[in-house]
GROMACS .gro file of N, CA and C in nm:
model
  426
    1UNK      N    1  -2.822   0.783   1.390
    1UNK     CA    2  -2.823   0.837   1.250
    1UNK      C    3  -2.667   0.805   1.170
    2UNK      N    4  -2.567   0.821   1.231
    2UNK     CA    5  -2.441   0.821   1.128
    2UNK      C    6  -2.441   0.682   1.085
    3UNK      N    7  -2.449   0.545   1.178
    3UNK     CA    8  -2.506   0.398   1.112
    3UNK      C    9  -2.563   0.380   1.032
    4UNK      N   10  -2.721   0.489   0.983
    4UNK     CA   11  -2.755   0.417   0.917
    4UNK      C   12  -2.717   0.558   0.760
    5UNK      N   13  -2.611   0.605   0.751
    5UNK     CA   14  -2.617   0.684   0.662
    5UNK      C   15  -2.625   0.767   0.656
    6UNK      N   16  -2.700   0.912   0.815
    6UNK     CA   17  -2.719   1.013   0.774
    6UNK      C   18  -2.614   1.105   0.825
    7UNK      N   19  -2.554   1.239   0.777
    7UNK     CA   20  -2.488   1.305   0.844
    7UNK      C   21  -2.504   1.456   0.780
    8UNK      N   22  -2.426   1.564   0.828
    8UNK     CA   23  -2.507   1.689   0.782
    8UNK      C   24  -2.422   1.692   0.634
    9UNK      N   25  -2.334   1.595   0.588
    9UNK     CA   26  -2.312   1.616   0.422
    9UNK      C   27  -2.338   1.470   0.377
   10UNK      N   28  -2.424   1.449   0.393
   10UNK     CA   29  -2.437   1.256   0.339
   10UNK      C   30  -2.378   1.156   0.404
   11UNK      N   31  -2.388   1.083   0.335
   11UNK     CA   32  -2.341   0.930   0.351
   11UNK      C   33  -2.185   0.948   0.383
   12UNK      N   34  -2.173   0.976   0.472
   12UNK     CA   35  -2.013   0.982   0.487
   12UNK      C   36  -1.939   0.797   0.450
   13UNK      N   37  -1.971   0.699   0.470
   13UNK     CA   38  -1.886   0.599   0.388
   13UNK      C   39  -1.902   0.548   0.278
   14UNK      N   40  -2.011   0.620   0.260
   14UNK     CA   41  -2.033   0.594   0.069
   14UNK      C   42  -1.916   0.690  -0.024
   15UNK      N   43  -1.939   0.810   0.070
   15UNK     CA   44  -1.849   0.902  -0.029
   15UNK      C   45  -1.708   0.875   0.019
   16UNK      N   46  -1.642   0.867   0.119
   16UNK     CA   47  -1.542   0.774   0.163
   16UNK      C   48  -1.532   0.671   0.056
   17UNK      N   49  -1.620   0.584  -0.002
   17UNK     CA   50  -1.591   0.464  -0.088
   17UNK      C   51  -1.555   0.480  -0.203
   18UNK      N   52  -1.657   0.577  -0.242
   18UNK     CA   53  -1.653   0.617  -0.387
   18UNK      C   54  -1.527   0.688  -0.430
   19UNK      N   55  -1.477   0.829  -0.364
   19UNK     CA   56  -1.328   0.860  -0.378
   19UNK      C   57  -1.263   0.755  -0.331
   20UNK      N   58  -1.230   0.615  -0.306
   20UNK     CA   59  -1.139   0.528  -0.302
   20UNK      C   60  -1.139   0.497  -0.432
   21UNK      N   61  -1.237   0.449  -0.469
   21UNK     CA   62  -1.258   0.367  -0.620
   21UNK      C   63  -1.200   0.476  -0.693
   22UNK      N   64  -1.237   0.578  -0.688
   22UNK     CA   65  -1.208   0.696  -0.794
   22UNK      C   66  -1.038   0.701  -0.834
   23UNK      N   67  -0.979   0.678  -0.668
   23UNK     CA   68  -0.881   0.727  -0.689
   23UNK      C   69  -0.806   0.603  -0.723
   24UNK      N   70  -0.833   0.469  -0.676
   24UNK     CA   71  -0.779   0.370  -0.737
   24UNK      C   72  -0.786   0.348  -0.901
   25UNK      N   73  -0.924   0.433  -0.983
   25UNK     CA   74  -0.883   0.465  -1.174
   25UNK      C   75  -0.819   0.542  -1.175
   26UNK      N   76  -0.720   0.663  -1.096
   26UNK     CA   77  -0.701   0.763  -1.153
   26UNK      C   78  -0.585   0.817  -1.056
   27UNK      N   79  -0.536   0.732  -0.962
   27UNK     CA   80  -0.408   0.722  -0.908
   27UNK      C   81  -0.330   0.899  -0.895
   28UNK      N   82  -0.321   0.911  -1.057
   28UNK     CA   83  -0.253   1.071  -1.052
   28UNK      C   84  -0.346   1.242  -1.061
   29UNK      N   85  -0.490   1.150  -1.004
   29UNK     CA   86  -0.559   1.255  -1.017
   29UNK      C   87  -0.613   1.267  -0.895
   30UNK      N   88  -0.638   1.171  -0.782
   30UNK     CA   89  -0.774   1.171  -0.653
   30UNK      C   90  -0.603   1.080  -0.545
   31UNK      N   91  -0.587   1.198  -0.469
   31UNK     CA   92  -0.396   1.173  -0.355
   31UNK      C   93  -0.552   1.120  -0.268
   32UNK      N   94  -0.540   1.027  -0.221
   32UNK     CA   95  -0.601   0.928  -0.059
   32UNK      C   96  -0.479   0.921   0.044
   33UNK      N   97  -0.506   0.991   0.124
   33UNK     CA   98  -0.423   0.959   0.248
   33UNK      C   99  -0.507   0.906   0.339
   34UNK      N  100  -0.439   0.858   0.421
   34UNK     CA  101  -0.559   0.807   0.593
   34UNK      C  102  -0.477   0.848   0.696
   35UNK      N  103  -0.545   0.930   0.778
   35UNK     CA  104  -0.503   0.958   0.848
   35UNK      C  105  -0.374   0.900   0.976
   36UNK      N  106  -0.407   0.758   0.988
   36UNK     CA  107  -0.361   0.678   1.066
   36UNK      C  108  -0.234   0.679   1.017
   37UNK      N  109  -0.216   0.685   0.900
   37UNK     CA  110  -0.101   0.677   0.779
   37UNK      C  111   0.001   0.758   0.805
   38UNK      N  112  -0.055   0.862   0.792
   38UNK     CA  113  -0.021   1.026   0.811
   38UNK      C  114   0.023   1.052   0.960
   39UNK      N  115  -0.008   1.009   1.003
   39UNK     CA  116  -0.001   1.028   1.191
   39UNK      C  117   0.147   0.979   1.208
   40UNK      N  118   0.149   0.829   1.161
   40UNK     CA  119   0.300   0.772   1.198
   40UNK      C  120   0.427   0.811   1.159
   41UNK      N  121   0.427   0.862   1.014
   41UNK     CA  122   0.557   0.891   0.955
   41UNK      C  123   0.481   1.043   0.859
   42UNK      N  124   0.457   1.185   0.909
   42UNK     CA  125   0.369   1.306   0.785
   42UNK      C  126   0.505   1.324   0.729
   43UNK      N  127   0.632   1.327   0.731
   43UNK     CA  128   0.760   1.338   0.595
   43UNK      C  129   0.730   1.312   0.511
   44UNK      N  130   0.734   1.133   0.500
   44UNK     CA  131   0.720   1.137   0.309
   44UNK      C  132   0.580   1.161   0.248
   45UNK      N  133   0.491   1.210   0.331
   45UNK     CA  134   0.280   1.151   0.291
   45UNK      C  135   0.323   1.341   0.255
   46UNK      N  136   0.401   1.428   0.339
   46UNK     CA  137   0.377   1.583   0.332
   46UNK      C  138   0.442   1.581   0.187
   47UNK      N  139   0.567   1.550   0.172
   47UNK     CA  140   0.698   1.509   0.035
   47UNK      C  141   0.548   1.485  -0.076
   48UNK      N  142   0.513   1.340  -0.048
   48UNK     CA  143   0.381   1.268  -0.186
   48UNK      C  144   0.296   1.397  -0.208
   49UNK      N  145   0.262   1.491  -0.093
   49UNK     CA  146   0.129   1.557  -0.115
   49UNK      C  147   0.179   1.658  -0.215
   50UNK      N  148   0.274   1.764  -0.191
   50UNK     CA  149   0.390   1.843  -0.292
   50UNK      C  150   0.370   1.809  -0.399
   51UNK      N  151   0.418   1.681  -0.471
   51UNK     CA  152   0.469   1.603  -0.592
   51UNK      C  153   0.297   1.571  -0.673
   52UNK      N  154   0.196   1.565  -0.588
   52UNK     CA  155   0.090   1.518  -0.649
   52UNK      C  156   0.026   1.646  -0.647
   53UNK      N  157   0.058   1.805  -0.612
   53UNK     CA  158   0.023   1.872  -0.657
   53UNK      C  159   0.111   1.983  -0.742
   54UNK      N  160   0.191   1.919  -0.762
   54UNK     CA  161   0.318   1.955  -0.938
   54UNK      C  162   0.415   2.105  -0.830
   55UNK      N  163   0.436   2.070  -0.740
   55UNK     CA  164   0.531   2.168  -0.618
   55UNK      C  165   0.625   2.054  -0.517
   56UNK      N  166   0.650   1.989  -0.601
   56UNK     CA  167   0.782   1.891  -0.566
   56UNK      C  168   0.848   1.968  -0.463
   57UNK      N  169   0.922   1.928  -0.371
   57UNK     CA  170   1.059   1.989  -0.237
   57UNK      C  171   1.185   1.994  -0.316
   58UNK      N  172   1.269   2.094  -0.373
   58UNK     CA  173   1.384   2.091  -0.418
   58UNK      C  174   1.500   2.029  -0.353
   59UNK      N  175   1.621   1.974  -0.385
   59UNK     CA  176   1.681   1.917  -0.194
   59UNK      C  177   1.744   2.054  -0.185
   60UNK      N  178   1.727   2.134  -0.241
   60UNK     CA  179   1.787   2.295  -0.138
   60UNK      C  180   1.689   2.297  -0.035
   61UNK      N  181   1.535   2.308  -0.003
   61UNK     CA  182   1.421   2.303   0.031
   61UNK      C  183   1.387   2.244   0.149
   62UNK      N  184   1.448   2.137   0.111
   62UNK     CA  185   1.481   1.978   0.228
   62UNK      C  186   1.544   1.998   0.284
   63UNK      N  187   1.676   2.058   0.223
   63UNK     CA  188   1.840   2.083   0.282
   63UNK      C  189   1.777   2.189   0.432
   64UNK      N  190   1.743   2.286   0.419
   64UNK     CA  191   1.677   2.403   0.507
   64UNK      C  192   1.541   2.367   0.558
   65UNK      N  193   1.481   2.239   0.598
   65UNK     CA  194   1.398   2.232   0.646
   65UNK      C  195   1.255   2.299   0.611
   66UNK      N  196   1.232   2.273   0.437
   66UNK     CA  197   1.070   2.355   0.473
   66UNK      C  198   1.002   2.200   0.470
   67UNK      N  199   1.030   2.042   0.428
   67UNK     CA  200   0.939   1.963   0.500
   67UNK      C  201   0.907   1.987   0.611
   68UNK      N  202   1.012   2.009   0.677
   68UNK     CA  203   1.012   1.993   0.887
   68UNK      C  204   0.873   2.086   0.911
   69UNK      N  205   0.954   2.212   0.880
   69UNK     CA  206   0.844   2.362   0.900
   69UNK      C  207   0.667   2.311   0.855
   70UNK      N  208   0.675   2.289   0.779
   70UNK     CA  209   0.498   2.266   0.739
   70UNK      C  210   0.482   2.156   0.762
   71UNK      N  211   0.549   2.050   0.858
   71UNK     CA  212   0.471   1.948   0.882
   71UNK      C  213   0.424   2.065   1.052
   72UNK      N  214   0.528   2.075   1.126
   72UNK     CA  215   0.531   2.140   1.208
   72UNK      C  216   0.402   2.252   1.249
   73UNK      N  217   0.338   2.353   1.083
   73UNK     CA  218   0.232   2.415   1.101
   73UNK      C  219   0.171   2.371   1.105
   74UNK      N  220   0.166   2.214   1.005
   74UNK     CA  221   0.010   2.203   0.996
   74UNK      C  222   0.003   2.051   1.174
   75UNK      N  223   0.169   2.065   1.216
   75UNK     CA  224   0.102   1.965   1.362
   75UNK      C  225  -0.072   1.965   1.390
   76UNK      N  226  -0.098   1.899   1.447
   76UNK     CA  227  -0.261   1.887   1.582
   76UNK      C  228  -0.247   1.994   1.612
   77UNK      N  229  -0.113   2.011   1.666
   77UNK     CA  230  -0.129   2.099   1.840
   77UNK      C  231  -0.110   2.234   1.762
   78UNK      N  232  -0.032   2.276   1.635
   78UNK     CA  233  -0.040   2.401   1.618
   78UNK      C  234  -0.169   2.408   1.562
   79UNK      N  235  -0.254   2.297   1.466
   79UNK     CA  236  -0.387   2.434   1.445
   79UNK      C  237  -0.473   2.391   1.523
   80UNK      N  238  -0.474   2.306   1.636
   80UNK     CA  239  -0.582   2.328   1.761
   80UNK      C  240  -0.557   2.469   1.812
   81UNK      N  241  -0.457   2.527   1.874
   81UNK     CA  242  -0.433   2.595   1.892
   81UNK      C  243  -0.375   2.740   1.810
   82UNK      N  244  -0.443   2.764   1.696
   82UNK     CA  245  -0.470   2.872   1.632
   82UNK      C  246  -0.579   2.917   1.691
   83UNK      N  247  -0.609   3.015   1.727
   83UNK     CA  248  -0.715   3.145   1.708
   83UNK      C  249  -0.825   3.124   1.669
   84UNK      N  250  -0.815   3.131   1.546
   84UNK     CA  251  -0.934   3.060   1.494
   84UNK      C  252  -1.036   2.930   1.482
   85UNK      N  253  -0.918   2.838   1.570
   85UNK     CA  254  -1.037   2.764   1.583
   85UNK      C  255  -1.007   2.717   1.772
   86UNK      N  256  -0.993   2.852   1.838
   86UNK     CA  257  -1.022   2.786   2.004
   86UNK      C  258  -1.215   2.865   2.003
   87UNK      N  259  -1.235   2.866   2.135
   87UNK     CA  260  -1.335   2.950   2.179
   87UNK      C  261  -1.468   2.832   2.108
   88UNK      N  262  -1.568   2.922   2.104
   88UNK     CA  263  -1.711   2.864   2.133
   88UNK      C  264  -1.744   2.999   1.975
   89UNK      N  265  -1.700   3.099   1.990
   89UNK     CA  266  -1.799   3.167   1.851
   89UNK      C  267  -1.769   3.139   1.741
   90UNK      N  268  -1.922   3.121   1.680
   90UNK     CA  269  -1.954   3.043   1.562
   90UNK      C  270  -1.957   3.144   1.453
   91UNK      N  271  -1.954   3.075   1.294
   91UNK     CA  272  -1.969   3.213   1.223
   91UNK      C  273  -2.084   3.192   1.221
   92UNK      N  274  -2.139   3.333   1.127
   92UNK     CA  275  -2.267   3.383   1.185
   92UNK      C  276  -2.353   3.323   1.046
   93UNK      N  277  -2.277   3.262   0.897
   93UNK     CA  278  -2.359   3.266   0.792
   93UNK      C  279  -2.330   3.101   0.783
   94UNK      N  280  -2.322   3.049   0.846
   94UNK     CA  281  -2.274   2.867   0.876
   94UNK      C  282  -2.263   2.849   1.003
   95UNK      N  283  -2.408   2.800   1.103
   95UNK     CA  284  -2.395   2.817   1.229
   95UNK      C  285  -2.381   2.614   1.257
   96UNK      N  286  -2.292   2.633   1.334
   96UNK     CA  287  -2.293   2.524   1.362
   96UNK      C  288  -2.344   2.433   1.540
   97UNK      N  289  -2.384   2.314   1.550
   97UNK     CA  290  -2.436   2.279   1.688
   97UNK      C  291  -2.346   2.231   1.740
   98UNK      N  292  -2.186   2.264   1.709
   98UNK     CA  293  -2.130   2.208   1.757
   98UNK      C  294  -1.966   2.322   1.774
   99UNK      N  295  -1.918   2.324   1.943
   99UNK     CA  296  -1.830   2.479   1.913
   99UNK      C  297  -1.688   2.390   1.828
  100UNK      N  298  -1.670   2.522   1.863
  100UNK     CA  299  -1.489   2.480   1.757
  100UNK      C  300  -1.437   2.411   1.839
  101UNK      N  301  -1.450   2.355   1.963
  101UNK     CA  302  -1.344   2.285   2.003
  101UNK      C  303  -1.350   2.131   2.041
  102UNK      N  304  -1.479   2.146   2.004
  102UNK     CA  305  -1.534   1.978   1.980
  102UNK      C  306  -1.458   1.900   1.877
  103UNK      N  307  -1.419   1.986   1.792
  103UNK     CA  308  -1.351   1.919   1.648
  103UNK      C  309  -1.193   1.912   1.650
  104UNK      N  310  -1.156   1.929   1.805
  104UNK     CA  311  -1.049   1.896   1.800
  104UNK      C  312  -1.012   1.842   1.927
  105UNK      N  313  -0.978   1.704   1.945
  105UNK     CA  314  -0.960   1.654   2.096
  105UNK      C  315  -0.824   1.561   2.130
  106UNK      N  316  -0.800   1.482   2.119
  106UNK     CA  317  -0.606   1.421   2.107
  106UNK      C  318  -0.565   1.459   1.982
  107UNK      N  319  -0.601   1.446   1.848
  107UNK     CA  320  -0.498   1.411   1.769
  107UNK      C  321  -0.442   1.252   1.780
  108UNK      N  322  -0.461   1.151   1.833
  108UNK     CA  323  -0.418   1.008   1.830
  108UNK      C  324  -0.529   0.945   1.819
  109UNK      N  325  -0.454   0.856   1.685
  109UNK     CA  326  -0.511   0.743   1.653
  109UNK      C  327  -0.580   0.642   1.758
  110UNK      N  328  -0.672   0.588   1.777
  110UNK     CA  329  -0.750   0.519   1.860
  110UNK      C  330  -0.792   0.624   1.951
  111UNK      N  331  -0.814   0.706   1.932
  111UNK     CA  332  -0.910   0.784   2.054
  111UNK      C  333  -1.031   0.710   2.077
  112UNK      N  334  -1.079   0.701   1.970
  112UNK     CA  335  -1.231   0.708   1.936
  112UNK      C  336  -1.265   0.533   2.043
  113UNK      N  337  -1.151   0.495   2.098
  113UNK     CA  338  -1.222   0.384   2.186
  113UNK      C  339  -1.281   0.455   2.349
  114UNK      N  340  -1.212   0.609   2.380
  114UNK     CA  341  -1.230   0.647   2.542
  114UNK      C  342  -1.380   0.763   2.450
  115UNK      N  343  -1.458   0.725   2.327
  115UNK     CA  344  -1.590   0.775   2.306
  115UNK      C  345  -1.691   0.701   2.251
  116UNK      N  346  -1.672   0.536   2.241
  116UNK     CA  347  -1.758   0.498   2.203
  116UNK      C  348  -1.741   0.341   2.296
  117UNK      N  349  -1.912   0.386   2.296
  117UNK     CA  350  -1.938   0.204   2.418
  117UNK      C  351  -1.857   0.027   2.324
  118UNK      N  352  -1.830  -0.067   2.395
  118UNK     CA  353  -1.770  -0.160   2.334
  118UNK      C  354  -1.924  -0.256   2.232
  119UNK      N  355  -2.032  -0.221   2.246
  119UNK     CA  356  -2.128  -0.229   2.133
  119UNK      C  357  -2.152  -0.118   2.057
  120UNK      N  358  -2.125   0.002   2.064
  120UNK     CA  359  -2.100   0.099   1.945
  120UNK      C  360  -1.947   0.051   1.818
  121UNK      N  361  -1.876   0.065   1.886
  121UNK     CA  362  -1.740  -0.012   1.870
  121UNK      C  363  -1.777  -0.121   1.770
  122UNK      N  364  -1.826  -0.211   1.806
  122UNK     CA  365  -1.871  -0.309   1.738
  122UNK      C  366  -1.991  -0.279   1.615
  123UNK      N  367  -2.054  -0.264   1.651
  123UNK     CA  368  -2.155  -0.188   1.549
  123UNK      C  369  -2.090  -0.121   1.438
  124UNK      N  370  -1.998   0.008   1.495
  124UNK     CA  371  -1.930  -0.001   1.342
  124UNK      C  372  -1.812  -0.075   1.265
  125UNK      N  373  -1.768  -0.123   1.354
  125UNK     CA  374  -1.679  -0.241   1.257
  125UNK      C  375  -1.794  -0.324   1.175
  126UNK      N  376  -1.881  -0.381   1.232
  126UNK     CA  377  -1.998  -0.443   1.129
  126UNK      C  378  -2.013  -0.343   1.040
  127UNK      N  379  -2.024  -0.224   1.022
  127UNK     CA  380  -2.051  -0.166   0.908
  127UNK      C  381  -1.964  -0.107   0.813
  128UNK      N  382  -1.859  -0.122   0.923
  128UNK     CA  383  -1.723  -0.080   0.809
  128UNK      C  384  -1.672  -0.203   0.726
  129UNK      N  385  -1.716  -0.375   0.814
  129UNK     CA  386  -1.658  -0.441   0.698
  129UNK      C  387  -1.730  -0.458   0.639
  130UNK      N  388  -1.833  -0.435   0.661
  130UNK     CA  389  -1.981  -0.478   0.529
  130UNK      C  390  -1.971  -0.350   0.417
  131UNK      N  391  -1.936  -0.255   0.460
  131UNK     CA  392  -1.890  -0.161   0.341
  131UNK      C  393  -1.778  -0.177   0.304
  132UNK      N  394  -1.652  -0.171   0.373
  132UNK     CA  395  -1.527  -0.131   0.283
  132UNK      C  396  -1.480  -0.321   0.216
  133UNK      N  397  -1.562  -0.418   0.289
  133UNK     CA  398  -1.466  -0.549   0.238
  133UNK      C  399  -1.450  -0.600   0.132
  134UNK      N  400  -1.319  -0.613   0.098
  134UNK     CA  401  -1.278  -0.615  -0.030
  134UNK      C  402  -1.161  -0.477  -0.111
  135UNK      N  403  -1.167  -0.413  -0.001
  135UNK     CA  404  -1.172  -0.295  -0.119
  135UNK      C  405  -1.008  -0.222  -0.088
  136UNK      N  406  -0.913  -0.301   0.029
  136UNK     CA  407  -0.811  -0.227   0.079
  136UNK      C  408  -0.867  -0.123   0.143
  137UNK      N  409  -0.921  -0.064   0.223
  137UNK     CA  410  -0.981   0.042   0.335
  137UNK      C  411  -0.946   0.014   0.448
  138UNK      N  412  -0.986  -0.121   0.514
  138UNK     CA  413  -1.013  -0.213   0.595
  138UNK      C  414  -0.835  -0.162   0.669
  139UNK      N  415  -0.816  -0.129   0.814
  139UNK     CA  416  -0.707  -0.171   0.894
  139UNK      C  417  -0.624  -0.291   0.853
  140UNK      N  418  -0.729  -0.370   0.847
  140UNK     CA  419  -0.587  -0.550   0.805
  140UNK      C  420  -0.552  -0.524   0.673
  141UNK      N  421  -0.635  -0.478   0.630
  141UNK     CA  422  -0.588  -0.486   0.442
  141UNK      C  423  -0.671  -0.500   0.386
  142UNK      N  424  -0.785  -0.599   0.433
  142UNK     CA  425  -0.880  -0.647   0.308
  142UNK      C  426  -0.977  -0.589   0.303
   0.00000   0.00000   0.00000
């Protein structure tokens, strides 16, 4: 279904591409972050996000570890272990076919390889190449 553009909120890859294009035309109005990039070194990206929102960190805040505290509070492990994200209790007003724990796996880039068969991965690679070729969104920069 996903490969045909069907998901709960519409064609996901089309949404990504449209936001990417909008970001290219309005980089000061639309911030585009990639999880893979953010996970390598979150500190400059947290600072970039704060600047983007108009609330950059002062030298004193940086010296006092505010950026580090935010990175820690927003880390995968912290978010995964919040009480609101544990268990199988779902919201009455927004039922979901997935348990809350289904949204958190390992928080590691490339973990998809543990869930997709080689055929599925090749199919996704083909779809991504077709959809994003020449945009700069692909991992290899094309």
